[in-house]
Each structure stands twice: as structure tokens, then as C-alpha cells.
Short mmCIF file of C-alpha atoms in Angstrom, two decimals:
data_model
loop_
_atom_site.label_atom_id
_atom_site.label_comp_id
_atom_site.label_asym_id
_atom_site.label_seq_id
_atom_site.Cartn_x
_atom_site.Cartn_y
_atom_site.Cartn_z
CA MET A 1 -0.28 -0.09 0.07
CA ASP A 2 1.19 3.51 -0.69
CA ALA A 3 2.87 4.95 1.98
CA ASN A 4 1.44 8.63 1.48
CA PHE A 5 -2.16 6.90 1.34
CA ILE A 6 -1.34 5.38 4.86
CA ASN A 7 -0.09 8.58 6.19
CA ILE A 8 -3.25 10.58 5.03
CA ALA A 9 -5.36 7.74 6.51
CA ILE A 10 -3.74 8.25 10.08
CA VAL A 11 -3.98 12.10 9.84
CA VAL A 12 -7.67 12.01 8.90
CA ALA A 13 -8.54 9.73 11.43
CA TYR A 14 -6.97 11.72 13.77
CA LEU A 15 -8.82 14.96 12.66
CA VAL A 16 -12.41 12.89 12.92
CA ALA A 17 -11.29 11.98 16.59
CA MET A 18 -11.06 15.79 17.11
CA LEU A 19 -14.50 16.50 15.92
CA ALA A 20 -15.84 13.65 18.04
CA PHE A 21 -14.18 15.16 20.83
CA GLY A 22 -16.45 18.27 20.75
CA TRP A 23 -19.51 16.38 21.14
CA TRP A 24 -18.20 14.49 24.13
CA GLY A 25 -17.17 17.97 25.68
CA LYS A 26 -20.53 19.15 24.93
CA SER A 27 -22.03 16.65 27.29
CA ARG A 28 -20.10 17.97 30.07
CA THR A 29 -20.64 21.77 29.43
CA ARG A 30 -23.86 23.12 31.66
CA ASN A 31 -22.46 26.47 32.65
CA ASN A 32 -19.95 29.35 32.23
CA SER A 33 -17.28 27.46 34.53
CA ASP A 34 -17.55 24.19 32.55
CA PHE A 35 -17.07 25.96 29.25
CA LEU A 36 -14.33 28.29 29.91
CA VAL A 37 -12.31 26.43 32.63
CA ALA A 38 -13.59 22.74 32.53
CA GLY A 39 -15.40 23.24 35.62
CA ARG A 40 -12.15 23.84 37.79
CA ARG A 41 -12.25 20.12 38.14
CA LEU A 42 -9.00 18.51 36.35
CA GLY A 43 -6.73 16.31 38.36
CA PRO A 44 -2.98 16.00 38.11
CA PHE A 45 -3.04 13.72 35.09
CA LEU A 46 -5.61 15.53 32.77
CA TYR A 47 -4.00 19.10 34.12
CA THR A 48 -0.25 18.04 33.33
CA GLY A 49 -1.26 16.88 29.83
CA THR A 50 -3.39 19.77 28.82
CA MET A 51 -0.82 22.18 30.03
CA ALA A 52 2.15 20.31 28.26
CA ALA A 53 -0.21 20.30 25.21
CA VAL A 54 -0.83 24.03 24.87
CA VAL A 55 2.69 25.28 25.42
CA LEU A 56 4.17 22.61 23.13
CA GLY A 57 2.98 24.08 19.60
CA GLY A 58 4.55 24.07 16.38
CA ALA A 59 7.54 26.37 17.25
CA SER A 60 8.48 23.62 19.89
CA THR A 61 7.80 20.64 17.71
CA VAL A 62 8.71 21.55 14.19
CA GLY A 63 10.71 24.53 15.01
CA GLY A 64 12.59 22.62 17.69
CA VAL A 65 13.76 19.86 15.50
CA GLY A 66 14.81 22.60 12.66
CA LEU A 67 17.03 24.44 15.30
CA GLY A 68 18.57 20.84 16.14
CA TYR A 69 19.19 20.40 12.53
CA LYS A 70 20.71 23.99 12.23
CA PHE A 71 22.66 24.41 15.47
CA GLY A 72 23.10 20.92 17.09
CA ILE A 73 22.26 20.29 20.66
CA SER A 74 21.97 24.01 21.65
CA GLY A 75 18.88 24.14 19.30
CA MET A 76 16.87 22.91 22.42
CA TRP A 77 16.99 26.38 24.29
CA LEU A 78 13.66 27.72 22.69
CA VAL A 79 11.88 24.78 24.24
CA VAL A 80 13.68 24.92 27.44
CA ALA A 81 12.70 28.55 27.92
CA ILE A 82 9.28 27.55 27.21
CA GLY A 83 9.54 24.79 29.93
CA SER A 84 11.27 27.12 32.31
CA GLY A 85 8.18 29.43 31.89
CA VAL A 86 5.85 26.78 32.87
CA LEU A 87 8.06 25.89 35.69
CA LEU A 88 8.44 29.26 37.31
CA LEU A 89 4.65 29.96 36.60
CA SER A 90 3.66 26.34 38.45
CA LEU A 91 6.23 26.66 41.52
CA LEU A 92 5.97 30.55 42.19
CA PHE A 93 2.24 31.67 41.12
CA ALA A 94 0.03 28.96 40.23
CA GLY A 95 -1.30 27.89 43.59
CA THR A 96 -2.40 31.68 44.21
CA ILE A 97 -3.80 32.02 40.62
CA GLN A 98 -5.68 28.73 41.24
CA LYS A 99 -7.35 30.14 44.41
CA LEU A 100 -8.50 33.54 42.78
CA LYS A 101 -11.45 31.67 41.13
CA ILE A 102 -11.38 34.10 38.02
CA TYR A 103 -11.29 33.80 34.40
CA THR A 104 -8.65 36.42 33.00
CA VAL A 105 -5.35 38.10 33.81
CA SER A 106 -7.45 41.27 33.55
CA GLN A 107 -9.75 40.11 36.54
CA MET A 108 -6.70 39.58 38.62
CA LEU A 109 -5.50 43.15 37.99
CA THR A 110 -8.85 44.63 38.88
CA LEU A 111 -9.52 42.26 41.90
CA ARG A 112 -5.88 43.27 43.17
CA TYR A 113 -5.71 46.64 42.46
CA GLY A 114 -9.69 47.80 42.64
CA SER A 115 -8.96 49.96 39.49
CA ARG A 116 -10.58 50.15 36.33
CA ALA A 117 -7.34 51.68 34.56
CA THR A 118 -6.13 48.19 34.57
CA GLN A 119 -8.83 46.89 32.39
CA THR A 120 -6.83 48.33 29.18
CA SER A 121 -4.73 44.96 29.58
CA GLY A 122 -7.46 43.16 28.11
CA ILE A 123 -6.95 44.76 24.80
CA VAL A 124 -3.26 43.69 24.78
CA MET A 125 -4.08 40.18 25.67
CA LEU A 126 -6.83 39.72 23.20
CA ALA A 127 -4.38 40.84 20.19
CA TYR A 128 -1.74 38.41 21.66
CA THR A 129 -4.26 35.57 21.89
CA LEU A 130 -5.88 36.10 18.41
CA MET A 131 -2.44 36.35 16.97
CA LEU A 132 -1.28 33.08 18.72
CA CYS A 133 -4.21 31.51 16.94
CA ALA A 134 -3.89 32.88 13.83
CA THR A 135 -0.17 32.00 13.67
CA SER A 136 -0.80 28.45 15.06
CA THR A 137 -3.56 27.71 12.35
CA GLY A 138 -1.48 28.91 9.59
CA ALA A 139 1.31 26.44 10.84
CA TYR A 140 -0.50 23.33 10.80
CA ALA A 141 -2.12 24.21 7.48
CA THR A 142 1.47 23.95 5.92
CA ILE A 143 1.16 20.11 6.59
CA PHE A 144 -1.87 19.76 5.09
CA VAL A 145 -0.63 21.66 2.03
CA VAL A 146 2.19 19.03 1.84
CA LEU A 147 0.06 16.07 2.64
CA PHE A 148 -3.21 16.61 0.67
CA GLY A 149 -1.69 19.03 -1.98
CA TRP A 150 -4.46 21.46 -1.18
CA ASP A 151 -3.89 25.57 -1.74
CA ARG A 152 -2.83 27.24 1.40
CA ALA A 153 -5.93 29.03 1.89
CA LEU A 154 -8.14 25.94 1.57
CA ALA A 155 -5.79 24.08 4.07
CA ILE A 156 -5.94 26.97 6.44
CA ALA A 157 -9.77 27.30 6.28
CA ILE A 158 -10.30 23.54 6.62
CA GLY A 159 -7.99 22.95 9.70
CA GLY A 160 -9.28 26.09 11.18
CA ALA A 161 -12.94 25.00 10.71
CA ILE A 162 -12.07 21.42 12.53
CA VAL A 163 -10.25 23.48 15.60
CA LEU A 164 -13.38 25.92 15.44
CA VAL A 165 -15.83 23.24 15.39
CA TYR A 166 -14.68 21.24 18.52
CA SER A 167 -13.78 24.52 20.69
CA THR A 168 -16.97 25.94 20.19
CA ILE A 169 -19.12 22.85 20.70
CA GLY A 170 -17.44 21.79 23.92
CA GLY A 171 -15.47 24.69 25.12
CA MET A 172 -12.52 23.58 27.71
CA TRP A 173 -13.59 20.25 28.18
CA SER A 174 -13.22 19.48 24.29
CA ILE A 175 -10.10 21.03 24.39
CA THR A 176 -8.88 19.32 27.45
CA LEU A 177 -9.72 15.92 25.98
CA ALA A 178 -8.14 16.75 22.50
CA ASP A 179 -5.18 18.07 24.38
CA GLN A 180 -4.70 14.71 26.40
CA VAL A 181 -4.89 12.77 23.25
CA GLN A 182 -2.36 15.25 21.49
CA PHE A 183 0.06 14.91 24.39
CA VAL A 184 -0.14 11.25 24.18
CA ILE A 185 0.46 11.51 20.28
CA LYS A 186 3.37 13.87 20.67
CA THR A 187 5.03 12.06 23.43
CA VAL A 188 4.85 8.91 21.30
CA GLY A 189 5.99 10.37 18.13
CA ILE A 190 8.83 12.46 19.46
CA PHE A 191 10.22 10.38 22.37
CA LEU A 192 9.24 6.61 21.08
CA LEU A 193 9.37 7.04 17.45
CA MET A 194 11.27 9.89 15.95
CA LEU A 195 14.20 9.97 18.37
CA PRO A 196 15.16 6.32 18.26
CA PHE A 197 14.72 6.06 14.52
CA THR A 198 16.67 9.03 13.94
CA LEU A 199 19.31 8.03 15.97
CA ASN A 200 19.77 4.91 14.92
CA ALA A 201 19.93 6.02 11.07
CA ALA A 202 22.45 8.50 12.15
CA GLY A 203 24.77 5.78 13.73
CA GLY A 204 24.09 6.69 17.32
CA LEU A 205 25.72 9.90 19.19
CA ASP A 206 29.03 8.46 18.42
CA GLY A 207 28.22 8.14 14.84
CA ILE A 208 26.94 11.66 14.86
CA ARG A 209 29.95 13.16 16.84
CA SER A 210 32.34 11.84 14.06
CA ARG A 211 30.51 13.43 11.26
CA VAL A 212 29.82 16.93 12.55
CA GLU A 213 31.57 19.75 13.96
CA ASP A 214 32.33 20.05 17.50
CA SER A 215 30.30 23.05 17.75
CA PHE A 216 27.16 21.05 17.19
CA PHE A 217 27.45 19.42 20.44
CA GLN A 218 28.24 22.97 22.39
CA ILE A 219 25.85 24.00 24.72
CA ASP A 220 25.86 27.68 23.80
CA GLY A 221 26.46 27.07 19.90
CA ILE A 222 23.33 28.85 18.79
CA GLY A 223 24.61 32.07 20.56
CA ILE A 224 24.53 33.53 23.90
CA GLN A 225 22.54 36.41 22.94
CA THR A 226 20.04 34.07 21.10
CA ILE A 227 19.48 32.13 24.48
CA ILE A 228 18.78 35.24 26.48
CA THR A 229 16.06 36.48 24.05
CA TYR A 230 14.35 33.15 24.22
CA PHE A 231 14.27 33.54 28.19
CA VAL A 232 13.19 37.05 27.99
CA VAL A 233 10.49 36.53 25.53
CA TYR A 234 9.05 33.13 26.21
CA THR A 235 9.77 32.32 29.79
CA LEU A 236 8.56 35.52 30.77
CA GLY A 237 5.62 35.66 28.25
CA LEU A 238 4.46 32.27 29.60
CA LEU A 239 4.28 33.85 33.16
CA ILE A 240 1.43 36.12 32.34
CA GLY A 241 -0.29 34.82 28.86
CA GLN A 242 -3.99 34.53 29.20
CA ASP A 243 -3.75 31.02 27.37
CA ILE A 244 -1.62 29.73 30.08
CA TRP A 245 -3.37 31.24 33.03
CA GLN A 246 -6.60 29.88 31.60
CA ARG A 247 -5.22 26.21 32.15
CA VAL A 248 -4.13 27.17 35.69
CA PHE A 249 -7.81 28.05 36.38
CA THR A 250 -8.79 24.63 35.32
CA ALA A 251 -6.72 22.95 38.09
CA LYS A 252 -9.05 21.08 40.92
CA THR A 253 -6.79 22.34 43.73
CA PRO A 254 -3.51 24.55 44.38
CA GLN A 255 -1.29 21.57 44.58
CA VAL A 256 -2.80 20.23 41.24
CA ALA A 257 -1.75 23.70 39.89
CA ARG A 258 1.53 23.73 41.30
CA TRP A 259 3.07 20.22 40.92
CA GLY A 260 1.18 19.26 37.77
CA GLY A 261 2.33 22.14 36.36
CA ALA A 262 6.10 21.33 37.51
CA THR A 263 5.88 18.11 36.12
CA ALA A 264 4.51 19.68 32.70
CA GLY A 265 7.55 22.26 32.87
CA ILE A 266 10.14 19.37 33.18
CA TYR A 267 8.36 17.25 30.10
CA CYS A 268 8.76 20.25 28.18
CA ILE A 269 12.43 20.63 28.85
CA LEU A 270 12.83 17.13 28.27
CA TYR A 271 11.05 17.49 24.99
CA GLY A 272 13.41 20.24 23.91
CA ALA A 273 16.21 18.27 24.21
CA ALA A 274 14.69 15.32 22.34
CA GLY A 275 13.86 17.55 19.45
CA ALA A 276 17.43 19.02 19.24
CA LEU A 277 18.68 15.37 19.47
CA ILE A 278 16.37 14.61 16.52
CA GLY A 279 17.70 17.44 14.35
CA LEU A 280 21.14 16.62 14.89
CA GLY A 281 20.73 13.05 13.94
CA ALA A 282 18.98 14.32 10.61
CA ARG A 283 21.88 16.37 10.05
CA VAL A 284 23.80 13.11 9.51
CA ALA A 285 21.06 10.69 8.00
CA LEU A 286 19.72 13.45 5.84
CA PRO A 287 22.46 16.09 5.14
CA GLU A 288 21.09 16.83 1.50
CA ILE A 289 17.95 18.89 2.94
CA ASP A 290 18.18 22.39 1.59
CA VAL A 291 17.36 24.41 4.64
CA ALA A 292 18.77 27.62 3.02
CA ASN A 293 16.13 27.77 0.64
CA LEU A 294 13.19 25.63 2.01
CA GLY A 295 13.41 26.71 5.64
CA LYS A 296 14.44 24.64 8.83
CA ASP A 297 10.99 23.76 9.31
CA VAL A 298 11.21 21.32 6.57
CA VAL A 299 13.49 18.87 8.53
CA TYR A 300 10.64 17.59 10.55
CA ALA A 301 8.41 16.35 7.47
CA GLU A 302 11.74 14.95 5.88
CA VAL A 303 12.30 12.73 8.83
CA ALA A 304 8.91 11.55 8.95
CA THR A 305 8.81 10.80 5.36
CA ASN A 306 12.37 9.55 4.71
CA LEU A 307 13.70 7.78 8.18
CA LEU A 308 10.65 6.34 9.73
CA PRO A 309 8.97 3.06 8.26
CA ILE A 310 5.36 3.24 6.56
CA GLY A 311 2.57 3.94 8.75
CA ILE A 312 4.69 5.39 11.81
CA GLY A 313 5.38 8.55 9.54
CA GLY A 314 1.70 9.34 9.63
CA LEU A 315 1.75 9.32 13.16
CA VAL A 316 4.39 11.46 13.54
CA LEU A 317 2.92 13.95 10.85
CA ALA A 318 -0.19 13.86 13.40
CA ALA A 319 1.87 14.51 16.28
CA ALA A 320 3.12 18.02 14.67
CA VAL A 321 -0.63 19.01 13.56
CA ALA A 322 -1.62 17.73 17.27
CA ALA A 323 0.94 20.13 18.80
CA MET A 324 -0.14 23.11 16.63
CA MET A 325 -4.08 22.33 16.90
CA SER A 326 -3.46 22.26 20.77
CA THR A 327 -1.92 25.65 20.96
CA ALA A 328 -4.50 27.37 18.37
CA SER A 329 -7.58 25.84 20.33
CA GLY A 330 -6.03 27.16 23.70
CA ALA A 331 -5.48 30.65 22.25
CA LEU A 332 -8.93 30.73 20.79
CA ILE A 333 -10.84 30.09 23.88
CA ALA A 334 -8.40 32.71 25.51
CA ALA A 335 -8.94 35.06 23.06
CA ALA A 336 -13.07 34.65 23.49
CA THR A 337 -12.80 34.67 27.03
CA VAL A 338 -10.73 38.00 27.30
CA ALA A 339 -13.07 39.29 24.59
CA ARG A 340 -16.37 38.84 26.37
CA ALA A 341 -15.20 39.25 30.07
CA ASP A 342 -12.66 42.07 29.59
CA VAL A 343 -12.99 44.08 26.30
CA LEU A 344 -16.38 43.99 25.85
CA PRO A 345 -17.42 45.65 29.41
CA PHE A 346 -14.60 48.14 28.85
CA VAL A 347 -15.68 49.43 25.56
CA ALA A 348 -19.00 49.73 26.73
CA SER A 349 -18.03 51.64 29.61
CA TRP A 350 -16.76 54.41 27.32
CA PHE A 351 -20.41 54.95 26.20
CA GLY A 352 -21.49 54.96 29.82
CA LYS A 353 -23.22 51.44 29.87
CA ASP A 354 -22.41 48.81 32.46
CA ILE A 355 -22.38 45.40 31.07
CA ASN A 356 -22.03 42.14 33.41
CA THR A 357 -21.15 39.49 30.81
CA GLU A 358 -22.03 36.37 33.30
CA ASP A 359 -25.71 35.50 33.16
CA SER A 360 -25.96 33.55 36.29
CA GLU A 361 -29.90 33.38 36.17
CA ASN A 362 -29.48 31.60 32.76
CA PRO A 363 -26.37 29.15 32.69
CA GLU A 364 -27.35 27.83 29.00
CA HIS A 365 -27.56 31.13 27.49
CA ASP A 366 -24.39 32.03 28.88
CA VAL A 367 -22.69 29.10 27.37
CA LYS A 368 -24.27 29.96 24.30
CA ALA A 369 -23.02 33.46 24.37
CA ASN A 370 -19.58 32.02 24.87
CA ARG A 371 -19.95 29.82 22.06
CA MET A 372 -20.73 32.55 19.75
CA TRP A 373 -17.54 34.49 20.77
CA VAL A 374 -15.34 31.37 20.14
CA LEU A 375 -17.11 30.99 16.51
CA ALA A 376 -16.80 34.78 15.90
CA LEU A 377 -13.15 35.19 17.02
CA GLY A 378 -12.24 31.63 15.37
CA ILE A 379 -13.48 33.08 12.03
CA VAL A 380 -11.66 36.08 12.45
CA ALA A 381 -8.06 33.96 13.22
CA ILE A 382 -8.97 31.96 10.18
CA LEU A 383 -9.23 34.99 8.02
CA ILE A 384 -6.17 36.55 9.62
CA ALA A 385 -3.99 33.50 8.88
CA ILE A 386 -5.08 33.63 5.10
CA ILE A 387 -4.86 37.27 4.54
CA THR A 388 -1.65 38.09 6.41
CA LYS A 389 1.23 36.68 4.63
CA ASP A 390 3.58 37.56 7.68
CA VAL A 391 1.38 36.77 10.91
CA VAL A 392 4.75 36.03 12.87
CA ALA A 393 5.39 39.90 12.73
CA ALA A 394 1.84 40.90 14.29
CA LEU A 395 2.42 37.99 16.83
CA THR A 396 5.88 39.46 17.77
CA ILE A 397 4.39 42.71 18.20
CA ALA A 398 1.73 41.44 20.55
CA TYR A 399 4.36 39.41 22.40
CA ASP A 400 6.54 42.23 23.02
CA ILE A 401 3.80 44.64 24.36
CA LEU A 402 2.62 41.69 26.48
CA VAL A 403 5.89 41.34 28.14
CA GLY A 404 7.16 45.07 28.06
CA GLY A 405 3.96 46.37 28.82
CA LEU A 406 1.99 44.17 31.13
CA LEU A 407 4.58 41.95 33.28
CA VAL A 408 5.55 44.23 35.76
CA ALA A 409 2.11 45.27 36.66
CA ILE A 410 0.95 41.36 36.79
CA LEU A 411 4.09 40.26 38.74
CA GLY A 412 4.10 43.18 40.82
CA GLY A 413 0.60 42.75 42.03
CA LEU A 414 1.32 38.96 42.97
CA VAL A 415 4.63 39.89 44.72
CA TRP A 416 4.57 43.61 46.13
CA HIS A 417 1.67 44.40 48.50
CA ARG A 418 2.59 48.30 48.19
CA GLY A 419 1.96 48.28 44.44
CA THR A 420 -1.02 50.55 43.60
CA GLY A 421 -3.44 50.59 40.69
CA VAL A 422 -2.31 54.04 39.37
CA ALA A 423 1.01 52.64 39.32
CA ALA A 424 0.11 49.71 37.59
CA ALA A 425 -1.60 51.66 34.87
CA ALA A 426 1.11 53.81 34.32
CA SER A 427 3.56 51.15 34.27
CA MET A 428 1.35 49.23 31.42
CA ALA A 429 1.05 52.48 29.49
CA VAL A 430 4.71 53.49 29.67
CA GLY A 431 5.95 50.06 29.05
CA SER A 432 3.88 49.76 25.87
CA VAL A 433 4.42 53.14 24.57
CA VAL A 434 8.24 52.52 24.88
CA THR A 435 7.99 49.15 23.57
CA LEU A 436 6.23 50.22 20.57
CA GLY A 437 8.24 53.28 20.03
CA THR A 438 11.56 51.62 20.30
CA MET A 439 10.37 49.20 17.68
CA ILE A 440 9.15 51.88 15.20
CA VAL A 441 12.67 53.56 15.46
CA LEU A 442 14.65 50.34 14.92
CA GLU A 443 12.20 49.70 11.94
CA ILE A 444 12.80 53.01 10.37
CA ASN A 445 16.50 52.87 10.75
CA ALA A 446 16.70 49.02 9.88
CA ALA A 447 18.83 47.80 6.77
CA ALA A 448 15.98 45.22 5.86
CA PRO A 449 11.99 45.30 6.41
CA LEU A 450 10.98 43.75 9.71
CA ASP A 451 14.54 43.77 11.57
CA GLY A 452 13.35 46.55 13.79
CA ILE A 453 10.25 44.31 14.75
CA TYR A 454 12.15 41.16 15.37
CA ALA A 455 14.99 42.95 17.31
CA ASN A 456 15.36 42.42 21.02
CA GLU A 457 15.89 45.97 22.30
CA PRO A 458 12.20 46.82 22.29
CA ILE A 459 11.30 44.50 24.96
CA TYR A 460 14.39 45.30 27.25
CA PHE A 461 13.30 49.11 26.87
CA GLY A 462 10.01 48.33 27.70
CA LEU A 463 10.52 46.30 30.54
CA ILE A 464 12.99 48.61 32.32
CA ALA A 465 10.87 51.66 31.69
CA SER A 466 7.60 49.84 33.04
CA ALA A 467 9.38 48.62 36.20
CA VAL A 468 10.93 52.23 37.08
CA VAL A 469 7.62 53.84 36.66
CA TYR A 470 5.72 51.10 38.61
CA ILE A 471 8.14 51.37 41.53
CA ALA A 472 8.10 55.08 41.59
CA VAL A 473 4.55 55.75 41.04
CA SER A 474 3.70 53.03 43.93
CA LEU A 475 5.79 54.86 46.46
CA LEU A 476 4.62 58.14 45.41
CA THR A 477 0.66 57.39 45.51
CA LYS A 478 -1.60 56.37 48.56
CA PRO A 479 -1.66 52.54 48.94
CA THR A 480 -4.47 50.48 47.77
CA ASP A 481 -7.63 50.90 49.51
CA PRO A 482 -7.59 48.25 52.52
CA ARG A 483 -10.99 47.05 51.69
CA VAL A 484 -9.74 46.06 48.40
CA MET A 485 -6.63 44.58 49.96
CA ARG A 486 -8.60 42.56 52.27
CA ASN A 487 -10.67 41.11 49.65
CA TRP A 488 -7.37 40.23 47.66
CA PHE A 489 -5.95 38.54 50.64
CA ALA A 490 -9.19 36.54 51.11
CA ARG A 491 -9.00 35.40 47.48
CA VAL A 492 -5.39 34.30 47.68
CA ALA A 493 -5.92 32.41 50.98
CA GLY A 494 -8.76 30.74 49.43
CA ARG A 495 -11.24 32.44 51.32
CA ALA A 496 -13.64 34.24 48.61
CA GLU A 497 -16.67 34.08 51.11
CA GLU A 498 -15.06 36.18 53.37
CA GLU A 499 -14.88 39.10 51.25
CA GLU A 500 -16.56 42.52 52.37
CA ALA A 501 -18.30 45.04 50.00
CA VAL A 502 -16.28 47.35 48.01
CA PRO A 503 -17.25 50.57 46.58
CA ALA A 504 -19.01 50.27 43.54
CA ASP A 505 -16.73 52.24 41.60
CA ALA A 506 -13.66 50.08 42.70
CA LEU A 507 -14.61 46.76 40.94
CA LYS A 508 -16.28 47.32 37.78
CA PRO A 509 -16.93 45.31 35.46
CA ALA A 510 -18.21 42.48 38.13
CA ILE A 511 -15.77 39.72 38.74
CA PRO A 512 -17.15 36.41 38.03
CA ASP A 513 -17.34 34.36 41.08
CA ALA A 514 -16.61 37.23 43.12
CA VAL A 515 -19.38 36.56 46.00
CA PRO A 516 -20.98 33.20 46.07
#
């Protein structure tokens, strides 16, 4: 039987299964909490799998192998930085975040500072999650182009529609089950199939060492500056991303959030090392790959089709699709949550309207509204992926503003009780403006298009400016209202029922689950 036919059959079977998960999730979705955060009921096994799946996307899987092919063992640093972000978030903050019983990062800022001014964070978070979804959608569509011979736009539309269907129907429950299957497929595909087959084809580590330059085994071969950039962008970005926090909200207990997430972080680091070794082995076994013209991302597909037996290659290609779909679905539901819970009330307030997006009297109506937001933003993400030729540039801008503008206010609120709402709002504004301004200046003076956008300086300058403003303004302004802080400490201690009434102008829009 034709090898390509078998590969196609395996991928198609996987895609059909994804649709089936949507209907399974629908049966478990009865209210807002079920749809957005899986009822906050995930135990260690489900939580670890879904956390690892959402952060290990196409850049980690296909990109990680390509970096290994180009740079050797040091190609692991991209994924190691991602795993480190998950590890730090889990050990330092996940327990606290889980106790808050909220839905978005912006709600945490409102709860902590008692200020409407921090609601602008929702707009930045929406841009980030929407671009992340569009980037992942365009990425897995490239697999369909190669496998099925489809036009790029058709591949994006069909692939995006599959993610859209199971995410819209079942919400986080469907995404969780899909992530669990995707986690298993990725684990088998990378650790049990690609790694041993590729190393065997290359003659093992000794065979590889004898046929490549010593630099391929140097831990810093990719460059110290590049390694630092990975940690600044990805590790810090993962600490505050809505798509990651929303998975933390699904944990059943603070202990599950902390230790299940830490396990996922360690898994990610091992995943990065395995990907780099696969790429390094492919460097010897398939030295003729033209990465200069085709790009390093083709290495993954070349390994799947040329080094693996018939049938197994299809499973490995399904693993790549799984990696990208898990990131896309996680970003999509995060975008919908932020849009409805944060951005809609904030924009409505400009016109003097007070919108409470949680219909506690009619849970079924509330779930329907969330489904409509997922559907609408999913269509927008698909259109962006089709129309935009360089979604990565837009994602880079959103990522830089996310870290340069929001990181200090978010982490400052978690670790420094003296931080104030005025300081948080000022640091977000200054950090975002400095990040964007530096990016524009560098782009104007760049020797080639997009050099300024992809530069490292904007995020560094943004972080420094944001931190200076946050500390200075906090010390120069009145401490946060004691009643707001008492409510915050009650939440952090897991005692939401002890919260007292707060002035009406302090905590609008209403925070879901604020008072039972």
C-alpha cells in the first residue's frame, strides 16, 4: 500500500477524532465555568497533559527539530525557555492564581488593584491570543498543503474549521480531552518513534559526533544573545499569558496547579532536548536537506517521510498537527474569554453602559453566548491566517507589548503589596509606548524590512521603563484601598466567602464568582 496513502489515512482519522471530542465535551458543559475552565475540576493527569499540550506548539515541535538540524544540541534552548516559564509559573504563582477563582488576567488586576485603569490589559491580551491562534492555524495548514496537496487558503480554512468546531461545541472540556490525546501522540511521536529511529539512522551519538563539527555539541552553539532572548520573550511571556493562566484556572486544587504544572515544565525541557537530538541526527542521516532555501521547518517532515517506516510517519505527522492544534485551540478560547469578560465591558463603559457578561440566572444562555464569541473570533483568526502573509510579525509585536507592557504590573501585583492601581496603569502605558516606540525607531533605521520588529531592544527598554514607573509611582501614591486589599488577601487564601463589600466604582466590571 502507498506510504503516502497510509499517512493521509492516519491524519484524517486523527482529525475525525478531534471532531468527536467536541461532542463529548458538549455533554459535560452546563455552565460558564464548565465551558471556560472545565469546571475547575482537572486532576493531576489531565492537568499535566493539557498544560504541556498548550505550550508545546509548532515552534516547539517542528521548529525545535529544525533548530537541532541547524545548530545541534543548543537548538533545545527555545523549548527549554518555554519549559522554564511553565516551571516558574507553576512553582511560584500557580497555587495563588488557582485560588482566585477568576477567568482572566485582567480580572486579577482589577481584583488586586481595585482600579478600572488596568482594564486596558484586556485589549493587549486579546491581540496576543488572537495572533497566537492565527499563527498556529497557519502553521498546521502547511502540513495539509504537503500531505493533501491543497491550496494554502483551503488548508487553513479546513484545518481552522476543525479546531473551531470542537472548541465551539464543547469549550474547555473538549479542548482538554483533545489536548490529552494530542499529548499522548506527541509523546509517542517524539520520544518513542522519531528519536530512536533518527539516532539509529545516524549511527548513534558516536556516529553523529564523528561526522559533525564540535560546535554541534556545544551547549551555547546557538549564541548567548539568542538564548537570553528566548528566556526574556518566552519564559517571561508564559508567566502572564491568558492562554496559560486559563489552564491554571482549570486545576482542581492549588496543589494540582503547582505540581502538575511543574511536571509539565520538566516534560517540556525533556521534549526540547529530544527535538534537538532528532534534528542533530537528521543532520547526519539526511545531510542533503536544503534548509537555506526551504527553511529549517521542513526537517521534521523530511524525517517523518524518509527515516520512519510506513505508517509510523503518518503518526509523527499527526503529532505535528496535534502540537499546533492544541496551541490554536487554547489561544482561541483564551481570546474569546478575554473579549467577552474584559474587552466588551471596558468598551461599553466608554459609552456609559455597565455590562455584566455573566448571566447567572440562565447558565445555558451564558454558555451559548460564549460559544458565539469562540465562533466569531475563530473565523477572524482563520481570515487573518489566510490574508496576512507574515502573521509572525504581528505576533511578535503583541508578544513584545505583552511582556514589555504588562509583565511588571501583573507580577508586581502578585509579589509586592505596596504596588498601587495608578502605578500599574502607568507602568502598562509607559511600557507599551516605549516598546512600540523603540520598535518603530528601529524599523525605520533597519537595513532590511522587519529587522526592527524582530529586534530584542524594544522588549528590554519596555521592561525597564515599566519597572521604574511602577516602583516610583507606587511609592508616590496612596496605598491601595484597605478594603480592596482585604478582599485580595481573602481570595489568595482561598476564602472568597470572607470578602466584604467594596465601593461600586472600585471593582467594575463585576468579577465572576466574586461573591457566592
